[in-house]
Amino acid sequence: MADDGTPVLTVRIRTLPEAVVVAAVGDLDLGTAPMLRARARAALDGGPGALIVDLGGIAFCGSAGLQVIAELVAATAAADLPFAVVADRRPVLRTLRLSHLDATLALYPTLAGARAWLRERPSV
C-alpha cells in the first residue's frame, strides 16, 4: 500500500519470442485489478502468439484479481491463444487453487517454465 492507504500495483509488458508477458507486482485487489485488466487486454489487442501473465510479484490476490484471470482464460480460449500464468507465492497459488482456476490454465512457478511450455507446444 502507498503511504495514503491506496493499493499499489505495477504492471509491465514485454514481448518475448514466445509470447507477450504481462508482469504484475504488488497487491491485486478491487482497487488495482482494473489496471491489470486494461494492460492485459491491450496486450491481447496487439495480436500476440501467446499470453503469459506473471503474478510472481503479487503479494495478495483478491477475488477481483481472480476475476481478471478468469476473463483472460475466456478471452484467450475464444481466440485459441495459448495462455499461461506464472505464480509461486502461496497467497496467489492458494486463491487460484481454491477457485479451481488452476485447472483452466497452464500454471508455472517460473517464467522460464511457462516459456518452455510454449516452445514445446506443437505448431498449429
Short mmCIF file of N, CA, C and O in Angstrom, two decimals:
data_model
loop_
_atom_site.label_atom_id
_atom_site.label_comp_id
_atom_site.label_asym_id
_atom_site.label_seq_id
_atom_site.Cartn_x
_atom_site.Cartn_y
_atom_site.Cartn_z
N MET A 1 0.83 -1.18 0.00
CA MET A 1 0.00 0.00 0.00
C MET A 1 0.87 1.24 0.00
O MET A 1 1.93 1.26 0.59
N ALA A 2 0.35 2.26 -0.64
CA ALA A 2 1.02 3.55 -0.62
C ALA A 2 0.84 4.19 0.74
O ALA A 2 0.03 3.75 1.56
N ASP A 3 1.61 5.23 1.00
CA ASP A 3 1.53 5.92 2.29
C ASP A 3 0.12 6.43 2.60
O ASP A 3 -0.27 6.53 3.76
N ASP A 4 -0.64 6.74 1.55
CA ASP A 4 -2.00 7.24 1.78
C ASP A 4 -3.04 6.12 1.89
O ASP A 4 -4.23 6.38 1.97
N GLY A 5 -2.59 4.87 1.88
CA GLY A 5 -3.51 3.74 2.05
C GLY A 5 -4.07 3.17 0.77
O GLY A 5 -4.81 2.19 0.80
N THR A 6 -3.74 3.75 -0.38
CA THR A 6 -4.26 3.24 -1.64
C THR A 6 -3.43 2.03 -2.09
O THR A 6 -2.22 1.98 -1.86
N PRO A 7 -4.08 1.06 -2.70
CA PRO A 7 -3.36 -0.13 -3.16
C PRO A 7 -2.35 0.24 -4.26
O PRO A 7 -2.57 1.17 -5.03
N VAL A 8 -1.27 -0.49 -4.31
CA VAL A 8 -0.22 -0.24 -5.29
C VAL A 8 -0.04 -1.49 -6.16
O VAL A 8 0.07 -2.60 -5.65
N LEU A 9 -0.02 -1.26 -7.46
CA LEU A 9 0.25 -2.33 -8.41
C LEU A 9 1.04 -1.74 -9.56
O LEU A 9 0.68 -0.68 -10.09
N THR A 10 2.09 -2.40 -9.94
CA THR A 10 2.87 -2.03 -11.11
C THR A 10 2.68 -3.13 -12.14
O THR A 10 2.79 -4.31 -11.82
N VAL A 11 2.38 -2.74 -13.37
CA VAL A 11 2.19 -3.71 -14.45
C VAL A 11 3.12 -3.33 -15.60
O VAL A 11 3.08 -2.20 -16.08
N ARG A 12 3.93 -4.29 -16.01
CA ARG A 12 4.84 -4.06 -17.12
C ARG A 12 4.56 -5.10 -18.20
O ARG A 12 4.26 -6.25 -17.90
N ILE A 13 4.71 -4.66 -19.44
CA ILE A 13 4.50 -5.55 -20.58
C ILE A 13 5.80 -5.63 -21.37
O ILE A 13 6.44 -4.61 -21.62
N ARG A 14 6.15 -6.85 -21.73
CA ARG A 14 7.31 -7.02 -22.61
C ARG A 14 7.03 -8.15 -23.58
O ARG A 14 6.28 -9.09 -23.30
N THR A 15 7.63 -8.03 -24.74
CA THR A 15 7.44 -9.01 -25.80
C THR A 15 8.66 -9.92 -25.86
O THR A 15 9.79 -9.45 -25.94
N LEU A 16 8.40 -11.20 -25.79
CA LEU A 16 9.42 -12.23 -25.93
C LEU A 16 9.14 -13.00 -27.22
O LEU A 16 8.04 -12.89 -27.77
N PRO A 17 10.08 -13.79 -27.68
CA PRO A 17 9.81 -14.56 -28.92
C PRO A 17 8.57 -15.45 -28.82
O PRO A 17 7.84 -15.61 -29.79
N GLU A 18 8.31 -16.02 -27.62
CA GLU A 18 7.20 -16.95 -27.47
C GLU A 18 5.86 -16.28 -27.17
O GLU A 18 4.81 -16.86 -27.43
N ALA A 19 5.90 -15.10 -26.55
CA ALA A 19 4.65 -14.52 -26.03
C ALA A 19 4.85 -13.07 -25.60
O ALA A 19 5.97 -12.60 -25.45
N VAL A 20 3.72 -12.45 -25.34
CA VAL A 20 3.73 -11.18 -24.63
C VAL A 20 3.56 -11.52 -23.16
O VAL A 20 2.70 -12.32 -22.79
N VAL A 21 4.41 -10.90 -22.33
CA VAL A 21 4.36 -11.14 -20.89
C VAL A 21 3.83 -9.89 -20.20
O VAL A 21 4.34 -8.79 -20.40
N VAL A 22 2.77 -10.09 -19.42
CA VAL A 22 2.22 -9.03 -18.59
C VAL A 22 2.60 -9.38 -17.16
O VAL A 22 2.10 -10.36 -16.60
N ALA A 23 3.52 -8.61 -16.59
CA ALA A 23 4.05 -8.90 -15.25
C ALA A 23 3.52 -7.88 -14.25
O ALA A 23 3.63 -6.67 -14.48
N ALA A 24 2.96 -8.37 -13.16
CA ALA A 24 2.38 -7.50 -12.14
C ALA A 24 3.13 -7.68 -10.83
O ALA A 24 3.50 -8.79 -10.45
N VAL A 25 3.31 -6.55 -10.12
CA VAL A 25 3.98 -6.54 -8.83
C VAL A 25 3.16 -5.70 -7.88
O VAL A 25 2.77 -4.58 -8.21
N GLY A 26 2.86 -6.25 -6.70
CA GLY A 26 2.10 -5.51 -5.69
C GLY A 26 0.90 -6.31 -5.22
O GLY A 26 0.96 -7.53 -5.13
N ASP A 27 -0.17 -5.61 -4.92
CA ASP A 27 -1.42 -6.23 -4.47
C ASP A 27 -2.43 -6.22 -5.61
O ASP A 27 -2.64 -5.20 -6.25
N LEU A 28 -3.06 -7.35 -5.83
CA LEU A 28 -4.07 -7.48 -6.88
C LEU A 28 -5.42 -7.60 -6.20
O LEU A 28 -5.81 -8.67 -5.73
N ASP A 29 -6.13 -6.48 -6.13
CA ASP A 29 -7.40 -6.43 -5.41
C ASP A 29 -8.39 -5.55 -6.16
O ASP A 29 -8.14 -5.18 -7.31
N LEU A 30 -9.48 -5.21 -5.52
CA LEU A 30 -10.54 -4.42 -6.16
C LEU A 30 -10.02 -3.09 -6.71
O LEU A 30 -10.43 -2.66 -7.78
N GLY A 31 -9.10 -2.48 -6.01
CA GLY A 31 -8.58 -1.19 -6.44
C GLY A 31 -7.58 -1.27 -7.57
O GLY A 31 -7.42 -0.31 -8.32
N THR A 32 -6.90 -2.39 -7.71
CA THR A 32 -5.83 -2.49 -8.70
C THR A 32 -6.14 -3.43 -9.87
O THR A 32 -5.49 -3.35 -10.91
N ALA A 33 -7.12 -4.29 -9.72
CA ALA A 33 -7.46 -5.25 -10.78
C ALA A 33 -7.78 -4.56 -12.12
O ALA A 33 -7.38 -5.08 -13.17
N PRO A 34 -8.45 -3.40 -12.11
CA PRO A 34 -8.72 -2.76 -13.41
C PRO A 34 -7.44 -2.42 -14.19
O PRO A 34 -7.44 -2.45 -15.42
N MET A 35 -6.36 -2.11 -13.49
CA MET A 35 -5.10 -1.81 -14.17
C MET A 35 -4.57 -3.06 -14.87
O MET A 35 -4.16 -3.01 -16.03
N LEU A 36 -4.57 -4.20 -14.17
CA LEU A 36 -4.12 -5.44 -14.80
C LEU A 36 -5.01 -5.79 -15.97
O LEU A 36 -4.54 -6.18 -17.03
N ARG A 37 -6.32 -5.66 -15.80
CA ARG A 37 -7.27 -5.96 -16.87
C ARG A 37 -6.97 -5.11 -18.11
O ARG A 37 -6.88 -5.63 -19.23
N ALA A 38 -6.81 -3.82 -17.91
CA ALA A 38 -6.57 -2.91 -19.04
C ALA A 38 -5.26 -3.22 -19.75
O ALA A 38 -5.21 -3.26 -20.99
N ARG A 39 -4.21 -3.47 -19.00
CA ARG A 39 -2.91 -3.73 -19.60
C ARG A 39 -2.90 -5.08 -20.32
O ARG A 39 -2.34 -5.21 -21.41
N ALA A 40 -3.54 -6.10 -19.74
CA ALA A 40 -3.60 -7.42 -20.39
C ALA A 40 -4.45 -7.36 -21.65
O ALA A 40 -4.10 -7.95 -22.68
N ARG A 41 -5.57 -6.65 -21.58
CA ARG A 41 -6.43 -6.51 -22.78
C ARG A 41 -5.68 -5.77 -23.89
O ARG A 41 -5.80 -6.13 -25.06
N ALA A 42 -4.91 -4.74 -23.53
CA ALA A 42 -4.12 -4.01 -24.52
C ALA A 42 -3.09 -4.95 -25.15
O ALA A 42 -2.86 -4.89 -26.37
N ALA A 43 -2.50 -5.81 -24.35
CA ALA A 43 -1.53 -6.78 -24.88
C ALA A 43 -2.22 -7.73 -25.85
O ALA A 43 -1.67 -8.06 -26.91
N LEU A 44 -3.43 -8.17 -25.52
CA LEU A 44 -4.18 -9.07 -26.41
C LEU A 44 -4.57 -8.37 -27.70
O LEU A 44 -4.58 -8.99 -28.77
N ASP A 45 -4.89 -7.08 -27.61
CA ASP A 45 -5.26 -6.33 -28.81
C ASP A 45 -4.12 -6.25 -29.82
O ASP A 45 -4.36 -6.06 -31.01
N GLY A 46 -2.90 -6.43 -29.34
CA GLY A 46 -1.74 -6.41 -30.23
C GLY A 46 -1.57 -7.68 -31.04
O GLY A 46 -0.67 -7.77 -31.87
N GLY A 47 -2.42 -8.68 -30.81
CA GLY A 47 -2.37 -9.93 -31.57
C GLY A 47 -1.15 -10.79 -31.31
O GLY A 47 -0.51 -11.27 -32.24
N PRO A 48 -0.83 -11.03 -30.04
CA PRO A 48 0.35 -11.86 -29.75
C PRO A 48 0.11 -13.32 -30.11
O PRO A 48 -1.03 -13.75 -30.28
N GLY A 49 1.20 -14.09 -30.19
CA GLY A 49 1.09 -15.52 -30.44
C GLY A 49 0.70 -16.29 -29.20
O GLY A 49 0.20 -17.40 -29.29
N ALA A 50 0.93 -15.69 -28.03
CA ALA A 50 0.58 -16.30 -26.74
C ALA A 50 0.64 -15.21 -25.68
O ALA A 50 1.24 -14.16 -25.89
N LEU A 51 0.00 -15.50 -24.54
CA LEU A 51 -0.01 -14.55 -23.42
C LEU A 51 0.46 -15.25 -22.16
O LEU A 51 0.01 -16.37 -21.86
N ILE A 52 1.37 -14.60 -21.46
CA ILE A 52 1.80 -15.05 -20.15
C ILE A 52 1.51 -13.92 -19.17
O ILE A 52 1.93 -12.79 -19.40
N VAL A 53 0.80 -14.24 -18.10
CA VAL A 53 0.60 -13.27 -17.02
C VAL A 53 1.47 -13.73 -15.86
O VAL A 53 1.28 -14.82 -15.33
N ASP A 54 2.44 -12.90 -15.53
CA ASP A 54 3.39 -13.22 -14.47
C ASP A 54 2.94 -12.57 -13.17
O ASP A 54 3.00 -11.35 -13.01
N LEU A 55 2.46 -13.40 -12.25
CA LEU A 55 2.00 -12.93 -10.95
C LEU A 55 3.02 -13.24 -9.86
O LEU A 55 2.70 -13.23 -8.68
N GLY A 56 4.25 -13.48 -10.25
CA GLY A 56 5.30 -13.81 -9.30
C GLY A 56 5.58 -12.70 -8.30
O GLY A 56 6.09 -12.95 -7.22
N GLY A 57 5.23 -11.48 -8.64
CA GLY A 57 5.46 -10.35 -7.74
C GLY A 57 4.22 -9.93 -6.98
O GLY A 57 4.22 -8.88 -6.33
N ILE A 58 3.18 -10.73 -7.02
CA ILE A 58 1.93 -10.39 -6.33
C ILE A 58 1.98 -10.93 -4.90
O ILE A 58 2.18 -12.11 -4.67
N ALA A 59 1.76 -10.02 -3.94
CA ALA A 59 1.77 -10.40 -2.52
C ALA A 59 0.38 -10.78 -2.03
O ALA A 59 0.23 -11.55 -1.09
N PHE A 60 -0.66 -10.24 -2.67
CA PHE A 60 -2.04 -10.51 -2.28
C PHE A 60 -2.88 -10.57 -3.55
O PHE A 60 -2.74 -9.73 -4.44
N CYS A 61 -3.76 -11.57 -3.62
CA CYS A 61 -4.66 -11.70 -4.77
C CYS A 61 -6.07 -11.91 -4.26
O CYS A 61 -6.39 -12.96 -3.70
N GLY A 62 -6.91 -10.91 -4.44
CA GLY A 62 -8.30 -10.99 -4.02
C GLY A 62 -9.20 -11.48 -5.14
O GLY A 62 -8.75 -11.81 -6.24
N SER A 63 -10.48 -11.50 -4.87
CA SER A 63 -11.44 -12.02 -5.84
C SER A 63 -11.48 -11.19 -7.13
O SER A 63 -11.71 -11.74 -8.20
N ALA A 64 -11.23 -9.89 -7.04
CA ALA A 64 -11.20 -9.07 -8.25
C ALA A 64 -10.05 -9.48 -9.16
O ALA A 64 -10.17 -9.47 -10.38
N GLY A 65 -8.93 -9.86 -8.56
CA GLY A 65 -7.80 -10.35 -9.34
C GLY A 65 -8.12 -11.67 -10.00
O GLY A 65 -7.77 -11.90 -11.17
N LEU A 66 -8.80 -12.54 -9.28
CA LEU A 66 -9.23 -13.82 -9.85
C LEU A 66 -10.19 -13.60 -11.02
O LEU A 66 -10.14 -14.33 -12.00
N GLN A 67 -11.04 -12.60 -10.90
CA GLN A 67 -11.98 -12.28 -11.98
C GLN A 67 -11.23 -11.90 -13.25
O GLN A 67 -11.58 -12.33 -14.35
N VAL A 68 -10.17 -11.11 -13.10
CA VAL A 68 -9.37 -10.73 -14.26
C VAL A 68 -8.75 -11.96 -14.90
O VAL A 68 -8.79 -12.12 -16.13
N ILE A 69 -8.19 -12.85 -14.09
CA ILE A 69 -7.59 -14.08 -14.63
C ILE A 69 -8.65 -14.92 -15.34
O ILE A 69 -8.42 -15.44 -16.44
N ALA A 70 -9.84 -15.04 -14.74
CA ALA A 70 -10.92 -15.80 -15.37
C ALA A 70 -11.32 -15.18 -16.71
O ALA A 70 -11.57 -15.90 -17.69
N GLU A 71 -11.37 -13.87 -16.78
CA GLU A 71 -11.69 -13.19 -18.04
C GLU A 71 -10.62 -13.47 -19.09
O GLU A 71 -10.94 -13.66 -20.27
N LEU A 72 -9.36 -13.50 -18.67
CA LEU A 72 -8.28 -13.77 -19.61
C LEU A 72 -8.31 -15.22 -20.08
O LEU A 72 -7.99 -15.50 -21.24
N VAL A 73 -8.68 -16.14 -19.19
CA VAL A 73 -8.85 -17.54 -19.60
C VAL A 73 -9.90 -17.60 -20.72
O VAL A 73 -9.68 -18.24 -21.75
N ALA A 74 -11.03 -16.93 -20.53
CA ALA A 74 -12.10 -16.95 -21.52
C ALA A 74 -11.67 -16.27 -22.83
O ALA A 74 -11.93 -16.80 -23.92
N ALA A 75 -11.02 -15.12 -22.72
CA ALA A 75 -10.61 -14.38 -23.92
C ALA A 75 -9.57 -15.14 -24.73
O ALA A 75 -9.66 -15.20 -25.96
N THR A 76 -8.61 -15.74 -24.06
CA THR A 76 -7.59 -16.49 -24.80
C THR A 76 -8.15 -17.78 -25.38
O THR A 76 -7.78 -18.18 -26.48
N ALA A 77 -9.06 -18.42 -24.66
CA ALA A 77 -9.70 -19.62 -25.20
C ALA A 77 -10.52 -19.29 -26.44
O ALA A 77 -10.47 -20.02 -27.44
N ALA A 78 -11.25 -18.18 -26.40
CA ALA A 78 -12.07 -17.77 -27.55
C ALA A 78 -11.20 -17.46 -28.76
O ALA A 78 -11.60 -17.68 -29.90
N ALA A 79 -10.00 -16.94 -28.51
CA ALA A 79 -9.08 -16.60 -29.60
C ALA A 79 -8.15 -17.75 -29.95
O ALA A 79 -7.28 -17.60 -30.82
N ASP A 80 -8.31 -18.90 -29.28
CA ASP A 80 -7.45 -20.07 -29.47
C ASP A 80 -5.98 -19.67 -29.29
O ASP A 80 -5.12 -20.02 -30.09
N LEU A 81 -5.73 -18.94 -28.22
CA LEU A 81 -4.42 -18.39 -27.92
C LEU A 81 -3.85 -19.07 -26.68
O LEU A 81 -4.53 -19.13 -25.65
N PRO A 82 -2.64 -19.60 -26.74
CA PRO A 82 -2.04 -20.19 -25.53
C PRO A 82 -1.93 -19.16 -24.42
O PRO A 82 -1.56 -18.01 -24.67
N PHE A 83 -2.23 -19.59 -23.19
CA PHE A 83 -2.23 -18.69 -22.04
C PHE A 83 -1.62 -19.42 -20.85
O PHE A 83 -2.00 -20.54 -20.54
N ALA A 84 -0.66 -18.76 -20.22
CA ALA A 84 -0.04 -19.33 -19.03
C ALA A 84 0.03 -18.27 -17.95
O ALA A 84 0.10 -17.07 -18.23
N VAL A 85 0.00 -18.73 -16.71
CA VAL A 85 0.15 -17.86 -15.55
C VAL A 85 1.38 -18.33 -14.78
O VAL A 85 1.58 -19.53 -14.59
N VAL A 86 2.19 -17.37 -14.37
CA VAL A 86 3.34 -17.65 -13.54
C VAL A 86 2.99 -17.21 -12.12
O VAL A 86 2.59 -16.06 -11.91
N ALA A 87 3.11 -18.12 -11.19
CA ALA A 87 2.83 -17.81 -9.78
C ALA A 87 3.60 -18.80 -8.91
O ALA A 87 3.58 -20.00 -9.18
N ASP A 88 4.25 -18.26 -7.89
CA ASP A 88 4.98 -19.14 -6.98
C ASP A 88 4.77 -18.77 -5.52
O ASP A 88 5.29 -19.42 -4.64
N ARG A 89 3.98 -17.74 -5.27
CA ARG A 89 3.73 -17.33 -3.90
C ARG A 89 2.43 -17.94 -3.39
O ARG A 89 1.44 -18.01 -4.10
N ARG A 90 2.46 -18.35 -2.13
CA ARG A 90 1.33 -19.02 -1.51
C ARG A 90 0.00 -18.26 -1.64
O ARG A 90 -1.01 -18.88 -1.99
N PRO A 91 -0.04 -16.94 -1.40
CA PRO A 91 -1.34 -16.26 -1.50
C PRO A 91 -1.99 -16.37 -2.88
O PRO A 91 -3.20 -16.53 -2.99
N VAL A 92 -1.18 -16.31 -3.92
CA VAL A 92 -1.72 -16.40 -5.28
C VAL A 92 -2.08 -17.85 -5.60
O VAL A 92 -3.18 -18.13 -6.10
N LEU A 93 -1.17 -18.76 -5.32
CA LEU A 93 -1.45 -20.17 -5.60
C LEU A 93 -2.69 -20.65 -4.85
O LEU A 93 -3.52 -21.38 -5.41
N ARG A 94 -2.81 -20.26 -3.62
CA ARG A 94 -3.95 -20.68 -2.80
C ARG A 94 -5.27 -20.20 -3.41
O ARG A 94 -6.21 -20.98 -3.54
N THR A 95 -5.34 -18.94 -3.81
CA THR A 95 -6.58 -18.43 -4.39
C THR A 95 -6.89 -19.07 -5.74
O THR A 95 -8.04 -19.36 -6.05
N LEU A 96 -5.85 -19.32 -6.55
CA LEU A 96 -6.07 -20.00 -7.83
C LEU A 96 -6.59 -21.41 -7.61
O LEU A 96 -7.48 -21.87 -8.34
N ARG A 97 -6.06 -22.09 -6.62
CA ARG A 97 -6.48 -23.47 -6.35
C ARG A 97 -7.87 -23.52 -5.72
O ARG A 97 -8.69 -24.37 -6.09
N LEU A 98 -8.14 -22.65 -4.77
CA LEU A 98 -9.46 -22.63 -4.13
C LEU A 98 -10.58 -22.31 -5.12
O LEU A 98 -11.69 -22.82 -5.00
N SER A 99 -10.27 -21.47 -6.08
CA SER A 99 -11.27 -21.08 -7.08
C SER A 99 -11.33 -22.08 -8.24
O SER A 99 -12.17 -21.95 -9.12
N HIS A 100 -10.40 -23.03 -8.26
CA HIS A 100 -10.27 -24.03 -9.33
C HIS A 100 -9.85 -23.42 -10.66
O HIS A 100 -9.96 -24.08 -11.69
N LEU A 101 -9.38 -22.19 -10.65
CA LEU A 101 -8.86 -21.59 -11.88
C LEU A 101 -7.58 -22.31 -12.32
O LEU A 101 -7.27 -22.32 -13.52
N ASP A 102 -6.86 -22.89 -11.39
CA ASP A 102 -5.63 -23.60 -11.74
C ASP A 102 -5.90 -24.74 -12.72
O ASP A 102 -5.01 -25.13 -13.48
N ALA A 103 -7.13 -25.26 -12.74
CA ALA A 103 -7.47 -26.35 -13.65
C ALA A 103 -7.82 -25.85 -15.05
O ALA A 103 -7.96 -26.66 -15.97
N THR A 104 -7.93 -24.53 -15.23
CA THR A 104 -8.35 -23.99 -16.52
C THR A 104 -7.23 -23.30 -17.27
O THR A 104 -7.47 -22.74 -18.35
N LEU A 105 -6.03 -23.31 -16.70
CA LEU A 105 -4.92 -22.61 -17.35
C LEU A 105 -3.61 -23.34 -17.09
O LEU A 105 -3.55 -24.23 -16.24
N ALA A 106 -2.61 -22.97 -17.85
CA ALA A 106 -1.27 -23.53 -17.64
C ALA A 106 -0.61 -22.70 -16.55
O ALA A 106 -0.44 -21.49 -16.69
N LEU A 107 -0.25 -23.34 -15.44
CA LEU A 107 0.30 -22.65 -14.27
C LEU A 107 1.73 -23.12 -14.05
O LEU A 107 1.98 -24.32 -13.94
N TYR A 108 2.65 -22.16 -13.97
CA TYR A 108 4.07 -22.46 -13.80
C TYR A 108 4.66 -21.61 -12.70
O TYR A 108 4.26 -20.46 -12.52
N PRO A 109 5.64 -22.16 -11.96
CA PRO A 109 6.26 -21.38 -10.88
C PRO A 109 7.27 -20.35 -11.38
O PRO A 109 7.64 -19.44 -10.64
N THR A 110 7.71 -20.49 -12.64
CA THR A 110 8.70 -19.55 -13.17
C THR A 110 8.33 -19.14 -14.60
O THR A 110 7.64 -19.88 -15.32
N LEU A 111 8.83 -17.99 -14.99
CA LEU A 111 8.65 -17.54 -16.36
C LEU A 111 9.36 -18.48 -17.33
O LEU A 111 8.84 -18.79 -18.40
N ALA A 112 10.52 -18.98 -16.93
CA ALA A 112 11.24 -19.93 -17.77
C ALA A 112 10.41 -21.18 -18.03
O ALA A 112 10.40 -21.71 -19.15
N GLY A 113 9.70 -21.66 -17.03
CA GLY A 113 8.84 -22.83 -17.21
C GLY A 113 7.69 -22.56 -18.17
O GLY A 113 7.37 -23.40 -19.01
N ALA A 114 7.08 -21.39 -18.06
CA ALA A 114 5.98 -21.03 -18.98
C ALA A 114 6.49 -20.88 -20.40
O ALA A 114 5.85 -21.34 -21.36
N ARG A 115 7.67 -20.28 -20.56
CA ARG A 115 8.25 -20.13 -21.89
C ARG A 115 8.57 -21.49 -22.50
O ARG A 115 8.34 -21.72 -23.69
N ALA A 116 9.12 -22.40 -21.68
CA ALA A 116 9.44 -23.75 -22.18
C ALA A 116 8.17 -24.46 -22.63
O ALA A 116 8.17 -25.14 -23.66
N TRP A 117 7.09 -24.33 -21.86
CA TRP A 117 5.81 -24.94 -22.23
C TRP A 117 5.36 -24.44 -23.60
O TRP A 117 4.91 -25.22 -24.46
N LEU A 118 5.49 -23.14 -23.83
CA LEU A 118 5.08 -22.58 -25.12
C LEU A 118 5.95 -23.08 -26.26
O LEU A 118 5.44 -23.40 -27.34
N ARG A 119 7.25 -23.17 -26.01
CA ARG A 119 8.15 -23.65 -27.07
C ARG A 119 7.90 -25.11 -27.40
O ARG A 119 8.11 -25.54 -28.54
N GLU A 120 7.47 -25.90 -26.42
CA GLU A 120 7.25 -27.33 -26.63
C GLU A 120 5.89 -27.66 -27.22
O GLU A 120 5.65 -28.80 -27.63
N ARG A 121 4.99 -26.68 -27.26
CA ARG A 121 3.67 -26.92 -27.84
C ARG A 121 3.78 -27.21 -29.31
O ARG A 121 4.58 -26.59 -30.01
N PRO A 122 2.96 -28.13 -29.81
CA PRO A 122 3.00 -28.41 -31.25
C PRO A 122 2.53 -27.18 -32.04
O PRO A 122 1.62 -26.47 -31.63
N SER A 123 3.18 -26.93 -33.16
CA SER A 123 2.76 -25.83 -34.03
C SER A 123 1.45 -26.19 -34.69
O SER A 123 1.23 -27.33 -35.07
N VAL A 124 0.61 -25.19 -34.84
CA VAL A 124 -0.70 -25.43 -35.45
C VAL A 124 -0.69 -24.98 -36.88
O VAL A 124 -0.12 -24.05 -37.28
#
